[in-house]
XYZ file of C-alpha atoms in Angstrom:
344
model
C -48.586 -49.684 6.672
C -45.739 -48.168 8.667
C -43.760 -51.375 8.398
C -44.155 -51.398 4.605
C -42.870 -47.789 4.391
C -39.883 -48.620 6.587
C -39.120 -51.691 4.476
C -39.388 -49.694 1.260
C -37.147 -46.945 2.655
C -34.579 -49.536 3.743
C -34.622 -51.147 0.338
C -34.190 -47.758 -1.326
C -31.270 -46.706 0.846
C -29.663 -50.128 0.514
C -29.849 -50.113 -3.265
C -26.343 -50.612 -4.612
C -25.242 -47.999 -7.147
C -21.685 -49.085 -7.815
C -19.043 -51.346 -6.327
C -15.456 -50.222 -5.894
C -13.385 -53.264 -4.953
C -14.956 -54.734 -1.846
C -16.928 -51.567 -1.080
C -20.502 -51.118 -2.305
C -21.777 -47.564 -2.616
C -25.477 -47.406 -1.888
C -28.094 -44.711 -2.250
C -28.133 -44.154 1.512
C -24.377 -43.827 1.891
C -24.176 -41.460 -1.084
C -26.984 -39.290 0.290
C -25.313 -39.192 3.716
C -22.008 -38.206 2.146
C -23.656 -35.380 0.197
C -25.388 -34.150 3.364
C -22.089 -34.201 5.265
C -20.344 -32.131 2.574
C -23.214 -29.600 2.525
C -23.146 -29.332 6.323
C -19.354 -28.830 6.213
C -19.690 -25.993 3.686
C -22.397 -24.313 5.787
C -20.283 -24.756 8.931
C -17.293 -23.214 7.146
C -19.388 -20.163 6.244
C -20.606 -19.841 9.834
C -17.059 -20.107 11.158
C -15.904 -17.410 8.730
C -18.807 -15.149 9.729
C -17.983 -15.629 13.424
C -14.305 -14.730 12.983
C -15.291 -11.815 10.746
C -17.385 -10.345 13.569
C -14.520 -10.856 15.995
C -12.164 -9.079 13.600
C -14.536 -6.132 13.458
C -14.367 -5.758 17.236
C -10.631 -6.401 17.681
C -9.037 -4.240 14.990
C -5.508 -4.468 16.389
C -5.454 -8.272 16.230
C -7.403 -8.448 12.958
C -4.516 -9.832 10.811
C -3.867 -12.723 13.233
C -7.572 -13.489 13.546
C -7.850 -13.539 9.753
C -5.274 -16.356 9.607
C -7.294 -18.432 12.097
C -10.437 -17.682 10.107
C -8.997 -19.067 6.878
C -7.397 -22.103 8.523
C -10.594 -22.959 10.428
C -12.747 -22.656 7.292
C -10.374 -24.788 5.219
C -10.116 -27.322 8.047
C -13.871 -27.728 8.341
C -14.211 -28.352 4.605
C -11.365 -30.887 4.554
C -12.807 -32.684 7.583
C -16.217 -32.829 5.900
C -14.744 -34.335 2.723
C -12.864 -36.996 4.707
C -15.996 -37.804 6.725
C -17.987 -38.108 3.496
C -15.506 -40.640 2.093
C -15.658 -42.580 5.346
C -19.462 -42.640 5.181
C -19.251 -44.133 1.716
C -17.132 -46.892 3.207
C -14.084 -46.090 1.090
C -10.646 -46.893 2.428
C -8.497 -43.945 1.390
C -5.315 -45.964 1.749
C -6.470 -48.277 -1.020
C -6.599 -45.299 -3.388
C -2.968 -44.321 -2.842
C -1.819 -45.479 -6.258
C -4.845 -43.953 -7.972
C -4.386 -40.710 -6.068
C -0.732 -40.590 -7.086
C -1.563 -40.990 -10.756
C -4.367 -38.461 -10.440
C -1.996 -36.066 -8.700
C 0.482 -36.230 -11.568
C -2.284 -35.418 -14.030
C -3.596 -32.592 -11.910
C -0.050 -31.307 -11.484
C 0.126 -30.515 -15.182
C -3.435 -29.307 -15.606
C -3.861 -27.385 -12.344
C -0.353 -26.279 -11.510
C -1.433 -22.653 -11.724
C -4.221 -23.177 -9.184
C -1.929 -25.062 -6.805
C 0.703 -22.342 -7.189
C -1.762 -19.616 -6.207
C -3.051 -21.690 -3.282
C 0.438 -22.201 -1.865
C 1.237 -18.527 -2.454
C -1.894 -17.544 -0.534
C -0.853 -19.699 2.446
C 2.614 -18.113 2.359
C 1.056 -14.643 2.424
C -1.096 -15.589 5.408
C 1.830 -16.809 7.500
C 4.507 -14.411 6.211
C 2.506 -11.367 7.372
C 4.507 -8.885 5.300
C 1.221 -8.152 3.527
C -1.731 -8.215 5.912
C -5.406 -7.374 5.878
C -5.828 -3.590 6.066
C -2.425 -2.741 4.557
C -2.266 -0.235 1.712
C -0.078 -1.726 -1.023
C 1.064 -0.704 -4.484
C 2.353 -2.920 -7.291
C 4.843 -1.961 -9.977
C 2.083 -2.199 -12.573
C 0.191 0.628 -10.837
C -2.533 -1.213 -8.935
C -2.868 -0.008 -5.361
C -5.410 -0.219 -2.598
C -6.249 -1.688 0.795
C -5.902 -5.456 1.172
C -9.448 -6.676 1.815
C -9.065 -10.453 1.481
C -6.391 -13.080 0.838
C -8.179 -15.935 -0.918
C -7.014 -19.351 -2.153
C -6.472 -18.023 -5.692
C -6.169 -14.250 -5.540
C -5.822 -11.332 -3.146
C -8.597 -8.768 -3.308
C -7.575 -5.151 -2.862
C -10.018 -2.248 -2.783
C -8.819 1.039 -4.234
C -9.932 4.514 -3.195
C -12.746 4.460 -5.768
C -14.291 1.384 -4.038
C -13.319 -0.858 -6.939
C -12.167 -4.387 -6.127
C -9.005 -5.483 -7.926
C -8.072 -9.191 -7.895
C -4.317 -9.813 -7.824
C -2.981 -13.387 -8.225
C -1.277 -14.400 -4.976
C 1.955 -15.334 -6.725
C 2.423 -11.753 -7.985
C 2.598 -10.495 -4.405
C 5.433 -12.946 -3.730
C 7.410 -12.909 -6.967
C 7.260 -9.182 -7.768
C 8.203 -6.086 -5.732
C 5.316 -4.723 -3.673
C 5.297 -1.365 -1.890
C 3.546 -1.628 1.468
C 2.682 1.943 2.404
C 1.352 1.108 5.866
C 3.480 -1.844 7.019
C 3.045 -2.293 10.781
C 0.554 0.603 10.793
C 3.301 3.161 10.135
C 2.931 6.470 8.342
C 4.949 7.573 5.324
C 6.346 10.930 4.208
C 4.739 12.679 1.244
C 6.304 15.171 -1.170
C 4.043 17.835 -2.670
C 5.765 20.019 -5.325
C 4.953 23.658 -6.063
C 6.575 26.584 -7.897
C 6.923 30.291 -7.084
C 8.386 33.096 -9.158
C 12.061 34.069 -9.056
C 12.847 36.817 -6.575
C 10.286 35.638 -4.029
C 11.366 35.660 -0.383
C 12.068 31.993 0.457
C 11.550 32.502 4.178
C 8.082 33.960 3.730
C 7.124 31.169 1.329
C 8.353 28.587 3.827
C 6.441 30.112 6.744
C 3.202 30.447 4.777
C 3.289 26.897 3.396
C 4.247 25.352 6.744
C 1.309 27.077 8.437
C -1.042 25.891 5.693
C 0.234 22.311 6.012
C -0.205 22.274 9.785
C -3.749 23.569 9.374
C -4.660 20.441 7.366
C -6.371 18.220 9.988
C -4.581 14.951 9.133
C -1.047 16.392 9.392
C 0.875 14.815 12.273
C 2.508 17.028 14.870
C 6.238 17.633 14.550
C 8.568 15.364 16.512
C 12.317 15.016 16.697
C 12.416 12.505 13.829
C 9.396 13.626 11.790
C 8.935 17.267 10.845
C 6.908 19.086 8.254
C 9.390 20.937 6.059
C 9.714 23.003 2.888
C 12.610 22.188 0.561
C 13.982 24.222 -2.339
C 14.728 21.413 -4.792
C 15.660 23.144 -8.046
C 15.611 26.083 -10.411
C 12.919 25.724 -13.052
C 12.527 27.511 -16.349
C 9.883 29.807 -14.867
C 10.510 29.856 -11.136
C 11.876 28.214 -7.989
C 10.839 24.590 -7.478
C 9.804 23.785 -3.906
C 8.493 20.667 -2.187
C 6.315 20.426 0.878
C 7.601 17.415 2.839
C 4.917 16.311 5.266
C 4.008 13.365 7.494
C 0.243 12.644 7.289
C -1.752 10.208 9.399
C -2.143 6.538 8.430
C -5.696 7.199 7.261
C -4.399 9.843 4.836
C -1.574 7.569 3.624
C -4.202 5.045 2.544
C -5.748 7.760 0.338
C -2.691 9.290 -1.375
C -4.544 10.982 -4.224
C -6.955 12.784 -1.921
C -4.148 13.703 0.513
C -1.977 15.101 -2.284
C -4.917 17.117 -3.611
C -5.726 18.456 -0.138
C -2.161 19.680 0.437
C -2.002 21.193 -3.057
C -5.217 23.078 -2.352
C -3.841 24.355 0.966
C -0.570 25.450 -0.668
C -2.404 27.406 -3.369
C -4.514 29.144 -0.721
C -1.371 30.058 1.221
C 0.483 31.402 -1.824
C -2.497 33.400 -3.044
C -3.218 34.750 0.441
C 0.408 35.788 0.912
C 0.588 37.536 -2.442
C 3.205 35.178 -3.854
C 3.333 34.834 -7.615
C 2.810 31.423 -9.193
C 4.675 31.798 -12.495
C 3.448 30.855 -15.910
C 5.768 29.292 -18.491
C 7.699 32.151 -20.086
C 10.913 33.070 -21.877
C 13.194 36.055 -21.361
C 15.127 37.951 -24.050
C 18.245 39.645 -22.724
C 20.344 42.149 -24.717
C 24.008 41.671 -23.776
C 25.432 44.447 -26.004
C 24.039 47.839 -27.044
C 25.806 50.083 -29.572
C 28.932 48.023 -29.031
C 28.819 48.616 -25.270
C 28.120 46.092 -22.503
C 27.188 46.188 -18.819
C 27.442 49.563 -17.041
C 28.779 51.241 -20.191
C 25.604 50.321 -22.063
C 23.472 51.641 -19.190
C 25.327 54.946 -19.161
C 24.821 55.233 -22.920
C 21.064 55.080 -22.305
C 21.334 57.415 -19.331
C 20.119 54.771 -16.919
C 23.064 54.963 -14.530
C 25.173 57.897 -13.493
C 28.929 57.729 -13.636
C 30.489 56.530 -10.410
C 27.183 55.261 -9.083
C 27.721 52.373 -6.734
C 25.202 49.706 -6.010
C 24.330 49.133 -2.391
C 25.789 45.930 -0.962
C 23.132 43.247 -0.595
C 22.005 42.493 2.919
C 23.302 39.180 4.200
C 20.491 37.033 5.517
C 20.815 33.488 6.813
C 17.661 31.485 6.126
C 16.433 28.212 7.594
C 17.342 25.267 5.359
C 15.002 22.377 6.161
C 16.748 19.951 3.809
C 20.110 20.557 5.513
C 18.522 19.975 8.913
C 16.992 16.749 7.630
C 20.421 15.565 6.464
C 21.969 16.374 9.841
C 19.214 14.544 11.682
C 19.657 11.510 9.410
C 23.389 11.510 10.084
C 22.744 11.486 13.836
C 20.379 8.526 13.419
C 23.023 6.674 11.412
C 25.565 7.240 14.162
C 23.190 5.661 16.701
C 22.481 2.640 14.446
C 24.352 -0.371 15.898
C 24.249 -2.177 12.534
C 25.998 0.637 10.672
C 29.340 -0.225 9.116
C 31.759 2.357 10.460
C 34.404 3.737 8.055
C 38.003 2.639 8.548
C 40.353 5.228 10.001
C 42.791 6.719 7.513
C 46.390 5.604 7.825
C-alpha cells in the first residue's frame, strides 16, 4: 500500500505541465518553486522585524540600521526568486533576449515604478533625509519620516496621520529638513504691544516667560533667547520672540508656537501691558487758524513760555543688534569666507 502511494506521488510530482526549450516544468518543481518564494517572503518579514527591534534599542544608529534592514529584506526576496527559477530548471542565461524585450516593454509601462524605486534607493544611501527627521515640502506636507519604501516615503504628521510622498518628489523638489543631524532650529513668535509701552519691561517679561517653558534650551554663546522689535504696526509695536527649542519641540512646530504664544500672553497680561486692538486716530493739525503751541494756548492748555522737560536718555538692550554682531564674529572665523579686497 505504501509503495503504491509513493508511486502515485512520484507520478503526480513528475507530471509535466509545460516545456520551455529543453526544460520540462513539472508539478513537483513548480510546487517547490512556490514554496521557496513563500519562504523567502516570510524570511524577509522576519529579517525586517529583527532589524526593527534593533533600531528600537539603538536610536542613535537607527538610520544606518534602517538601510541594512531594507537591503537585507530586498536581498532575501531576490535570492528566493533566483532559487525558485533554479528549482524549475530554467537557465536564466537562455532568457537574455526575452528579458531584454520584456525590459523594453516594462520600461514604457512601469517607468514610474522604476523611477520611484531608484529614488528610494538614493534616499537610503544619500542620508540627507533619514528615518526620524522632521521634513516639510513646498506643498505644505510636513511630518516625521517613518518609512522609506520602494515606491513612496511615509511621513507621519503631528495629528498621527500618515502621508505618502512619492520618493522622486523628495529628490527633485526642495525639502526643508528641520532636524537634519538631530539639530535644533530657531523659532520666531510674533506679538504686538501698544505704543508707548516700555520696551525694556516687555523684553524682560517675555524672556522670563520663554525661559519658563520647559522645552526652551539654555542660552549659550551662539544660541540665545531674544526679543526683537521688528516694526511699527498700525495699532502698536511689532515684536518677535526668537527662541531655540529642543529637538522634540521642533518636531511639533504648531504645538510649540501655541505654547510660546500662550506664555507671552500670560506675561503681557501679568505685567499690565496693553495688547492693542485695531484702531484709527484722528488728529487735528489746525484750530482756529492756529497750529502747534499757538493752538494749545488758544484753548488754554499751555501757558506762555512753558517749556517741556527734556526727555530722559535711556540706552536699552537691542537683541537684534547683538545677534548681528555675533553673526559677524562667526563669519570672521569661517575659513571658507571670501574676504573683501582692500581698497586701493
